[in-house]
mmCIF file of C-alpha atoms in Angstrom:
data_model
loop_
_atom_site.group_PDB
_atom_site.id
_atom_site.type_symbol
_atom_site.label_atom_id
_atom_site.label_comp_id
_atom_site.label_asym_id
_atom_site.label_seq_id
_atom_site.Cartn_x
_atom_site.Cartn_y
_atom_site.Cartn_z
ATOM 1 C CA MET A 1 83.004 101.168 74.568
ATOM 2 C CA LYS A 2 86.204 99.350 76.733
ATOM 3 C CA ALA A 3 85.837 101.644 80.447
ATOM 4 C CA LEU A 4 87.478 100.828 83.628
ATOM 5 C CA VAL A 5 84.703 100.125 85.789
ATOM 6 C CA TYR A 6 83.972 99.749 89.471
ATOM 7 C CA HIS A 7 83.106 96.583 91.645
ATOM 8 C CA GLY A 8 83.643 97.686 95.079
ATOM 9 C CA PRO A 9 86.482 97.993 97.379
ATOM 10 C CA GLY A 10 89.797 96.471 95.664
ATOM 11 C CA LYS A 11 88.001 95.008 92.544
ATOM 12 C CA ARG A 12 88.133 97.525 89.412
ATOM 13 C CA ALA A 13 88.434 96.315 85.914
ATOM 14 C CA TRP A 14 89.080 96.944 82.150
ATOM 15 C CA GLU A 15 85.829 95.995 80.435
ATOM 16 C CA GLU A 16 83.207 96.011 77.527
ATOM 17 C CA ARG A 17 79.894 98.936 78.229
ATOM 18 C CA PRO A 18 77.990 99.942 76.268
ATOM 19 C CA LYS A 19 78.589 103.629 74.430
ATOM 20 C CA PRO A 20 76.522 107.014 76.049
ATOM 21 C CA ALA A 21 73.907 108.746 74.061
ATOM 22 C CA PRO A 22 72.465 112.298 75.517
ATOM 23 C CA LYS A 23 69.779 111.480 78.311
ATOM 24 C CA GLU A 24 68.676 115.246 77.616
ATOM 25 C CA SER A 25 68.404 118.069 75.661
ATOM 26 C CA THR A 26 71.653 119.956 77.121
ATOM 27 C CA ASP A 27 73.573 116.429 77.192
ATOM 28 C CA ALA A 28 76.862 115.527 74.630
ATOM 29 C CA VAL A 29 78.999 112.744 74.266
ATOM 30 C CA VAL A 30 82.643 113.559 74.287
ATOM 31 C CA LYS A 31 85.010 110.502 72.916
ATOM 32 C CA ILE A 32 87.947 110.877 75.022
ATOM 33 C CA LEU A 33 91.381 111.404 73.735
ATOM 34 C CA ARG A 34 93.686 111.824 77.172
ATOM 35 C CA THR A 35 92.263 111.242 80.727
ATOM 36 C CA THR A 36 94.636 110.212 83.774
ATOM 37 C CA ILE A 37 93.739 109.195 87.046
ATOM 38 C CA CYS A 38 92.921 110.970 90.552
ATOM 39 C CA GLY A 39 93.685 110.560 93.488
ATOM 40 C CA THR A 40 90.092 110.314 94.593
ATOM 41 C CA ASP A 41 90.063 107.569 92.373
ATOM 42 C CA LEU A 42 92.355 105.473 95.000
ATOM 43 C CA HIS A 43 89.886 106.575 97.327
ATOM 44 C CA ILE A 44 86.877 104.877 95.729
ATOM 45 C CA LEU A 45 88.565 101.781 94.847
ATOM 46 C CA LYS A 46 89.249 101.801 98.550
ATOM 47 C CA GLY A 47 85.881 102.213 99.807
ATOM 48 C CA ASP A 48 86.663 105.940 101.058
ATOM 49 C CA LEU A 49 83.504 106.491 99.283
ATOM 50 C CA PRO A 50 80.192 103.961 99.560
ATOM 51 C CA GLU A 51 78.256 105.839 97.573
ATOM 52 C CA VAL A 52 79.909 104.768 95.087
ATOM 53 C CA THR A 53 77.785 102.034 93.639
ATOM 54 C CA ALA A 54 79.336 98.469 91.762
ATOM 55 C CA GLY A 55 78.998 98.934 87.889
ATOM 56 C CA ARG A 56 80.616 103.166 87.885
ATOM 57 C CA ILE A 57 82.759 103.764 85.176
ATOM 58 C CA LEU A 58 85.496 105.582 87.030
ATOM 59 C CA GLY A 59 87.641 109.402 86.157
ATOM 60 C CA HIS A 60 86.417 112.900 85.789
ATOM 61 C CA GLU A 61 89.429 114.020 84.320
ATOM 62 C CA GLY A 62 89.699 114.138 80.330
ATOM 63 C CA VAL A 63 90.334 116.509 76.301
ATOM 64 C CA GLY A 64 87.652 115.224 74.400
ATOM 65 C CA VAL A 65 86.170 115.490 70.700
ATOM 66 C CA VAL A 66 82.537 116.470 70.757
ATOM 67 C CA GLU A 67 80.968 113.218 68.990
ATOM 68 C CA GLU A 68 77.227 114.161 70.113
ATOM 69 C CA THR A 69 75.374 116.881 71.068
ATOM 70 C CA GLY A 70 72.014 117.187 72.601
ATOM 71 C CA LYS A 71 69.713 119.787 70.589
ATOM 72 C CA SER A 72 69.811 122.374 73.147
ATOM 73 C CA VAL A 73 73.339 122.402 72.729
ATOM 74 C CA THR A 74 74.561 125.661 71.776
ATOM 75 C CA ASN A 75 78.457 126.345 72.845
ATOM 76 C CA PHE A 76 79.780 123.168 70.927
ATOM 77 C CA LYS A 77 78.871 121.076 68.082
ATOM 78 C CA LYS A 78 80.531 117.418 66.679
ATOM 79 C CA GLY A 79 83.883 117.528 65.886
ATOM 80 C CA ASP A 80 84.850 120.315 68.223
ATOM 81 C CA ARG A 81 87.960 119.583 70.615
ATOM 82 C CA VAL A 82 87.226 120.248 74.803
ATOM 83 C CA ILE A 83 88.695 119.768 78.552
ATOM 84 C CA VAL A 84 85.996 118.392 80.321
ATOM 85 C CA SER A 85 85.482 120.090 83.892
ATOM 86 C CA CYS A 86 85.333 117.087 86.375
ATOM 87 C CA VAL A 87 82.609 119.371 87.425
ATOM 88 C CA THR A 88 79.026 119.580 86.158
ATOM 89 C CA ALA A 89 77.676 122.895 86.260
ATOM 90 C CA CYS A 90 73.634 124.193 85.333
ATOM 91 C CA GLY A 91 74.652 127.227 85.332
ATOM 92 C CA LYS A 92 70.772 128.109 86.366
ATOM 93 C CA CYS A 93 70.222 126.953 90.112
ATOM 94 C CA ILE A 94 71.246 129.136 93.522
ATOM 95 C CA ASN A 95 74.845 127.622 93.936
ATOM 96 C CA CYS A 96 75.788 128.152 90.483
ATOM 97 C CA LYS A 97 74.373 131.335 90.837
ATOM 98 C CA LYS A 98 76.724 132.151 93.287
ATOM 99 C CA ALA A 99 80.025 130.346 91.535
ATOM 100 C CA MET A 100 79.453 127.677 94.166
ATOM 101 C CA TYR A 101 79.370 124.770 90.931
ATOM 102 C CA SER A 102 80.233 121.856 93.224
ATOM 103 C CA HIS A 103 77.018 122.394 94.654
ATOM 104 C CA CYS A 104 74.711 121.956 91.084
ATOM 105 C CA ALA A 105 71.327 121.592 92.280
ATOM 106 C CA ASP A 106 71.490 119.251 89.063
ATOM 107 C CA GLY A 107 75.666 118.692 89.133
ATOM 108 C CA GLY A 108 77.967 119.270 90.732
ATOM 109 C CA TRP A 109 80.809 116.666 91.046
ATOM 110 C CA ILE A 110 79.170 113.594 89.800
ATOM 111 C CA LEU A 111 81.783 112.265 87.052
ATOM 112 C CA GLY A 112 83.183 108.943 88.299
ATOM 113 C CA TYR A 113 80.805 109.435 91.151
ATOM 114 C CA ARG A 114 76.858 109.618 90.841
ATOM 115 C CA ILE A 115 76.916 109.666 86.836
ATOM 116 C CA ASP A 116 79.794 106.558 84.962
ATOM 117 C CA GLY A 117 83.298 109.019 84.053
ATOM 118 C CA THR A 118 85.448 109.738 81.756
ATOM 119 C CA GLN A 119 88.099 106.354 82.160
ATOM 120 C CA ALA A 120 86.234 105.000 79.375
ATOM 121 C CA GLU A 121 86.331 105.759 75.313
ATOM 122 C CA TYR A 122 83.301 108.009 75.096
ATOM 123 C CA VAL A 123 81.569 110.290 78.238
ATOM 124 C CA ARG A 124 78.012 111.445 78.507
ATOM 125 C CA ILE A 125 78.651 115.285 79.836
ATOM 126 C CA PRO A 126 75.074 116.821 81.759
ATOM 127 C CA HIS A 127 74.669 120.741 80.919
ATOM 128 C CA ALA A 128 78.001 120.444 78.428
ATOM 129 C CA ASP A 129 76.949 124.278 78.163
ATOM 130 C CA ASN A 130 78.786 124.804 81.145
ATOM 131 C CA SER A 131 80.968 121.565 81.559
ATOM 132 C CA LEU A 132 83.121 121.944 78.502
ATOM 133 C CA TYR A 133 85.393 123.976 77.603
ATOM 134 C CA PRO A 134 86.774 124.851 73.936
ATOM 135 C CA VAL A 135 90.773 123.654 73.375
ATOM 136 C CA PRO A 136 92.492 126.438 71.878
ATOM 137 C CA GLN A 137 93.925 125.440 68.475
ATOM 138 C CA GLY A 138 97.958 124.579 68.972
ATOM 139 C CA ALA A 139 97.444 123.718 72.467
ATOM 140 C CA ASP A 140 99.226 121.355 74.616
ATOM 141 C CA GLU A 141 96.543 118.372 74.867
ATOM 142 C CA GLU A 142 98.698 117.549 78.241
ATOM 143 C CA ALA A 143 99.271 119.915 79.947
ATOM 144 C CA LEU A 144 95.625 120.880 79.073
ATOM 145 C CA VAL A 145 93.955 117.512 80.703
ATOM 146 C CA MET A 146 95.530 119.225 84.354
ATOM 147 C CA LEU A 147 92.655 121.936 83.530
ATOM 148 C CA SER A 148 89.810 118.842 84.070
ATOM 149 C CA ASP A 149 90.677 119.052 88.361
ATOM 150 C CA ILE A 150 93.898 119.705 89.633
ATOM 151 C CA LEU A 151 94.887 122.778 89.087
ATOM 152 C CA PRO A 152 91.728 124.337 90.251
ATOM 153 C CA THR A 153 91.412 121.964 93.225
ATOM 154 C CA GLY A 154 94.897 123.000 94.519
ATOM 155 C CA PHE A 155 94.557 126.320 93.162
ATOM 156 C CA GLU A 156 91.115 127.190 94.889
ATOM 157 C CA CYS A 157 90.750 124.642 97.493
ATOM 158 C CA GLY A 158 94.448 125.502 98.618
ATOM 159 C CA VAL A 159 95.803 128.837 97.865
ATOM 160 C CA LEU A 160 92.515 130.611 97.705
ATOM 161 C CA ASN A 161 90.942 129.340 100.992
ATOM 162 C CA GLY A 162 94.355 129.341 101.827
ATOM 163 C CA ALA A 163 94.132 133.178 101.485
ATOM 164 C CA VAL A 164 97.694 133.076 100.720
ATOM 165 C CA LYS A 165 99.463 136.698 100.596
ATOM 166 C CA PRO A 166 102.785 138.841 99.495
ATOM 167 C CA GLY A 167 105.044 137.224 102.553
ATOM 168 C CA ASP A 168 103.542 134.054 104.017
ATOM 169 C CA CYS A 169 104.952 131.559 104.851
ATOM 170 C CA VAL A 170 103.103 128.449 103.450
ATOM 171 C CA ALA A 171 103.466 124.924 104.405
ATOM 172 C CA ILE A 172 101.802 122.694 101.905
ATOM 173 C CA VAL A 173 101.361 118.335 103.545
ATOM 174 C CA GLY A 174 101.140 116.538 101.016
ATOM 175 C CA ALA A 175 103.725 116.310 97.984
ATOM 176 C CA GLY A 176 101.581 114.666 94.973
ATOM 177 C CA PRO A 177 99.751 116.244 92.299
ATOM 178 C CA ILE A 178 97.044 117.931 94.127
ATOM 179 C CA GLY A 179 99.820 119.521 96.272
ATOM 180 C CA LEU A 180 102.213 120.362 93.836
ATOM 181 C CA ALA A 181 99.304 122.166 91.534
ATOM 182 C CA ALA A 182 99.051 124.254 95.381
ATOM 183 C CA LEU A 183 102.706 125.140 94.953
ATOM 184 C CA MET A 184 102.588 126.230 91.294
ATOM 185 C CA THR A 185 99.796 128.316 92.256
ATOM 186 C CA ALA A 186 100.802 129.863 95.533
ATOM 187 C CA LYS A 187 103.702 131.419 93.859
ATOM 188 C CA PHE A 188 101.408 133.362 91.934
ATOM 189 C CA TYR A 189 101.282 135.783 95.361
ATOM 190 C CA SER A 190 104.882 135.208 95.719
ATOM 191 C CA PRO A 191 104.938 133.846 99.729
ATOM 192 C CA SER A 192 108.209 134.135 100.906
ATOM 193 C CA GLU A 193 108.309 130.217 102.241
ATOM 194 C CA ILE A 194 106.585 127.202 101.007
ATOM 195 C CA ILE A 195 107.714 124.470 102.943
ATOM 196 C CA LEU A 196 106.686 121.340 101.306
ATOM 197 C CA VAL A 197 106.445 117.915 103.492
ATOM 198 C CA ASP A 198 105.940 114.297 102.315
ATOM 199 C CA LEU A 199 106.868 110.829 103.579
ATOM 200 C CA ASP A 200 108.492 110.387 100.013
ATOM 201 C CA ASP A 201 112.225 111.983 98.969
ATOM 202 C CA ASN A 202 111.398 112.181 95.812
ATOM 203 C CA ARG A 203 108.388 113.958 95.608
ATOM 204 C CA LEU A 204 109.924 116.696 97.889
ATOM 205 C CA GLU A 205 113.275 116.943 95.217
ATOM 206 C CA VAL A 206 110.807 117.528 92.733
ATOM 207 C CA SER A 207 108.835 120.530 94.723
ATOM 208 C CA ARG A 208 111.941 121.834 95.223
ATOM 209 C CA LYS A 209 112.166 122.025 91.176
ATOM 210 C CA PHE A 210 108.306 123.387 91.101
ATOM 211 C CA GLY A 211 109.619 126.098 93.568
ATOM 212 C CA ALA A 212 109.710 124.482 97.303
ATOM 213 C CA THR A 213 112.560 126.760 99.496
ATOM 214 C CA LYS A 214 112.052 124.144 102.027
ATOM 215 C CA LEU A 215 111.530 120.385 102.311
ATOM 216 C CA VAL A 216 110.138 118.055 105.789
ATOM 217 C CA ASN A 217 110.394 114.042 105.393
ATOM 218 C CA SER A 218 107.776 113.036 107.668
ATOM 219 C CA SER A 219 108.659 109.246 108.152
ATOM 220 C CA ASP A 220 109.863 109.901 111.552
ATOM 221 C CA GLY A 221 107.355 111.717 112.723
ATOM 222 C CA LYS A 222 108.699 114.473 113.891
ATOM 223 C CA ALA A 223 107.909 117.409 110.978
ATOM 224 C CA ALA A 224 105.896 119.256 112.731
ATOM 225 C CA SER A 225 108.669 120.548 115.489
ATOM 226 C CA ARG A 226 111.454 120.563 112.434
ATOM 227 C CA ILE A 227 108.564 123.124 110.745
ATOM 228 C CA MET A 228 108.561 124.908 114.405
ATOM 229 C CA GLU A 229 112.306 124.739 114.679
ATOM 230 C CA MET A 230 112.585 126.185 110.893
ATOM 231 C CA THR A 231 110.052 129.309 111.747
ATOM 232 C CA GLN A 232 111.320 129.861 114.960
ATOM 233 C CA ASN A 233 108.963 128.519 116.778
ATOM 234 C CA ARG A 234 106.034 130.460 115.442
ATOM 235 C CA GLY A 235 104.311 128.713 113.021
ATOM 236 C CA VAL A 236 103.697 128.621 109.154
ATOM 237 C CA ASP A 237 100.763 131.324 108.374
ATOM 238 C CA VAL A 238 99.101 129.120 105.591
ATOM 239 C CA ALA A 239 98.967 124.749 106.611
ATOM 240 C CA ILE A 240 97.182 123.351 102.927
ATOM 241 C CA GLU A 241 96.498 120.029 103.656
ATOM 242 C CA ALA A 242 96.787 117.964 100.650
ATOM 243 C CA VAL A 243 96.427 114.171 101.439
ATOM 244 C CA GLY A 244 93.123 112.937 103.671
ATOM 245 C CA VAL A 245 94.366 111.073 106.627
ATOM 246 C CA ARG A 246 94.586 112.147 110.456
ATOM 247 C CA ASP A 247 98.293 112.206 110.333
ATOM 248 C CA THR A 248 98.584 115.003 107.686
ATOM 249 C CA PHE A 249 95.905 116.988 108.976
ATOM 250 C CA ASP A 250 97.651 116.507 112.919
ATOM 251 C CA ILE A 251 100.878 118.414 111.461
ATOM 252 C CA CYS A 252 98.944 121.378 109.886
ATOM 253 C CA GLN A 253 97.302 121.523 113.071
ATOM 254 C CA ALA A 254 100.430 121.863 114.733
ATOM 255 C CA ILE A 255 101.582 124.308 113.135
ATOM 256 C CA VAL A 256 99.555 127.270 111.803
ATOM 257 C CA THR A 257 100.211 130.286 113.643
ATOM 258 C CA ALA A 258 97.858 132.575 115.339
ATOM 259 C CA GLY A 259 95.864 134.357 113.125
ATOM 260 C CA GLY A 260 96.805 131.551 110.048
ATOM 261 C CA HIS A 261 94.730 129.092 107.453
ATOM 262 C CA ILE A 262 94.470 126.079 107.501
ATOM 263 C CA ALA A 263 92.987 124.872 104.074
ATOM 264 C CA ASN A 264 91.699 121.386 103.796
ATOM 265 C CA ILE A 265 92.225 119.823 100.756
ATOM 266 C CA GLY A 266 92.465 116.152 101.432
ATOM 267 C CA VAL A 267 89.472 113.407 100.829
ATOM 268 C CA HIS A 268 89.028 112.212 104.246
ATOM 269 C CA GLY A 269 87.765 108.422 104.560
ATOM 270 C CA LYS A 270 87.927 108.325 107.936
ATOM 271 C CA SER A 271 87.589 110.581 110.760
ATOM 272 C CA VAL A 272 90.707 112.743 112.758
ATOM 273 C CA GLU A 273 90.459 114.993 115.463
ATOM 274 C CA LEU A 274 89.878 118.512 115.891
ATOM 275 C CA HIS A 275 92.192 120.156 118.295
ATOM 276 C CA LEU A 276 89.816 122.855 119.992
ATOM 277 C CA GLU A 277 91.522 122.809 122.982
ATOM 278 C CA ARG A 278 94.558 123.988 121.460
ATOM 279 C CA LEU A 279 93.025 126.088 118.669
ATOM 280 C CA TRP A 280 89.683 127.873 120.419
ATOM 281 C CA SER A 281 92.118 130.937 121.075
ATOM 282 C CA GLN A 282 94.220 130.652 118.317
ATOM 283 C CA ASN A 283 92.278 133.117 115.781
ATOM 284 C CA ILE A 284 92.149 130.229 112.555
ATOM 285 C CA THR A 285 90.598 130.166 110.116
ATOM 286 C CA LEU A 286 89.836 126.429 108.607
ATOM 287 C CA THR A 287 88.970 125.425 105.730
ATOM 288 C CA THR A 288 87.017 122.598 103.542
ATOM 289 C CA ARG A 289 85.781 122.972 99.992
ATOM 290 C CA LEU A 290 84.945 120.985 96.985
ATOM 291 C CA VAL A 291 86.589 122.410 94.070
ATOM 292 C CA ASP A 292 84.203 124.584 92.157
ATOM 293 C CA THR A 293 86.686 124.708 89.244
ATOM 294 C CA SER A 294 85.499 129.020 89.007
ATOM 295 C CA THR A 295 88.970 129.350 88.348
ATOM 296 C CA THR A 296 89.383 127.520 85.224
ATOM 297 C CA ALA A 297 88.848 130.211 82.971
ATOM 298 C CA MET A 298 91.760 131.631 84.036
ATOM 299 C CA LEU A 299 93.729 129.162 84.737
ATOM 300 C CA LEU A 300 93.997 128.305 80.860
ATOM 301 C CA LYS A 301 95.043 131.690 79.955
ATOM 302 C CA THR A 302 98.286 130.997 82.529
ATOM 303 C CA VAL A 303 99.238 126.972 81.063
ATOM 304 C CA LEU A 304 98.806 128.813 77.099
ATOM 305 C CA SER A 305 100.918 131.605 78.010
ATOM 306 C CA LYS A 306 103.595 129.198 79.465
ATOM 307 C CA SER A 307 103.281 130.692 83.245
ATOM 308 C CA LEU A 308 101.975 127.496 84.232
ATOM 309 C CA ARG A 309 103.021 124.498 82.816
ATOM 310 C CA PRO A 310 101.686 121.088 84.273
ATOM 311 C CA GLU A 311 102.675 119.096 81.720
ATOM 312 C CA GLN A 312 105.498 119.193 83.785
ATOM 313 C CA LEU A 313 103.537 117.140 86.405
ATOM 314 C CA ILE A 314 103.466 113.811 84.214
ATOM 315 C CA THR A 315 105.982 111.277 85.011
ATOM 316 C CA HIS A 316 103.953 108.402 82.694
ATOM 317 C CA ARG A 317 101.987 107.366 79.083
ATOM 318 C CA PHE A 318 100.004 104.715 79.092
ATOM 319 C CA ALA A 319 97.585 103.658 75.890
ATOM 320 C CA LEU A 320 94.000 103.599 76.722
ATOM 321 C CA ASP A 321 93.539 99.816 76.937
ATOM 322 C CA ASP A 322 96.811 100.064 79.237
ATOM 323 C CA MET A 323 94.257 101.434 82.103
ATOM 324 C CA ALA A 324 94.853 98.273 84.184
ATOM 325 C CA LYS A 325 98.767 99.229 84.426
ATOM 326 C CA ALA A 326 98.191 102.598 84.669
ATOM 327 C CA TYR A 327 96.447 102.381 88.096
ATOM 328 C CA ASP A 328 98.944 99.672 89.231
ATOM 329 C CA THR A 329 101.572 102.136 88.528
ATOM 330 C CA PHE A 330 99.438 105.361 90.187
ATOM 331 C CA GLY A 331 98.541 102.918 92.979
ATOM 332 C CA ASN A 332 102.100 102.460 93.608
ATOM 333 C CA ALA A 333 103.048 105.909 93.289
ATOM 334 C CA ALA A 334 106.072 106.074 95.623
ATOM 335 C CA ARG A 335 107.510 102.565 94.044
ATOM 336 C CA GLU A 336 107.061 103.731 90.647
ATOM 337 C CA ARG A 337 108.167 107.250 90.925
ATOM 338 C CA ALA A 338 104.815 108.432 89.175
ATOM 339 C CA LEU A 339 103.422 111.784 89.843
ATOM 340 C CA LYS A 340 100.229 112.393 87.235
ATOM 341 C CA VAL A 341 100.198 109.551 84.967
ATOM 342 C CA LEU A 342 98.583 110.617 81.000
ATOM 343 C CA ILE A 343 96.509 108.612 79.112
ATOM 344 C CA ALA A 344 95.797 108.250 75.545
ATOM 345 C CA ALA A 345 93.041 107.123 72.933
ATOM 346 C CA ALA A 346 95.231 105.091 69.811
ATOM 347 C CA GLY A 347 96.048 108.240 67.333
ATOM 348 C CA ALA A 348 95.252 111.150 69.734
#
C-alpha cells in the first residue's frame, strides 16, 4: 500500500509500505476513504515531537471502511463505514473509566505518533470497539472527517476547559482549523463577544463568517493592547491559545481578566514563560489538555442535525496519491488560503 512516511525533521515521502493486519484480537484494519492533515502533523515534521521516530506513517484522522477485524471485535464487521477517532481507548483502564481516554494505559493518542497512522491506504486500529464510530447512512462523510480530531479538540480543550459561559467575552488566539473549531463550538454557550486573533487577514475574515464578533491582526505585536482597549481595559473571561508558540501564549496571559481562564490547545514544541509575577494574585485558571474525544458522539449529533457545518472548513481537495501536494498546500496555508485539506481515495 502507499503511505505518507516521516523520515526525520523536514523529511517525508509518499512510498510503498506493507498493508497492516490485526496484531491483537481487538484490532480492526480500516481502508481509508477520506483523511486530512493536522497542524500536529506539521509540528512532527518540524521535529517538535522527537518521540516520533523515522519510518512512522503519519495521520490520525479519517473516515473509512472496515477491511478486517480481530475475533474479539463485536461492534464492527467487514464493510462497515466508520469514523476513526484520533484517540485509541481500551475502555477498561483507570483513565478510561474517568473518560480520560487520551491517557489510556494501552492507547491514547498513538495513531501517527507511537504507531502508524491514517495517511495511508489502510490503517490498523487497536481497541476498535472503543476507537471507531459508525457512519450513519446518508451522512456527509467529508464533514465527519472533522469529528476525528479538530471538533472535539477545539470543544474539549478550548471551550470546555475554558469554562465558557453565557455572556462571556472570549478571545481565541489562532484562527486556523482548531481555533475555528473552538469558535464554532463556543457558540453553544452564547458568549457576548468572540474575538479572533491571527496574523492572516484571510483567516480572520473566514472567522467572521463563522461567528467572530471582533477581529485582531497580531502582526504588529499590539494585539494584547488592542484587546484591552476593546474590553475597556478589563480583559477577556476566556483566552484560548490555539497555535502553540510563545507569542500567542503571551497574548493570552496579557488579556485574561481576574478570575478568568486560559485554555491552552496549541502543541508547544518549545518552552514558554509563565508570568506568575503578574498572574499569581489574579485567580486565573490555566488548563492544558490532550483531547479525549469523550464528546465525539454528542458532536456527531450536532453535525447530523446541521447545527454544526464543519465541512465549511474544507478549502482544498486532493486525491490520496496527491498527498505530497496536499502537504505543500497545508504547510503554506497563508499563501494558499488553506484551512482543512480533504484527501480522498479513488472512488470514495
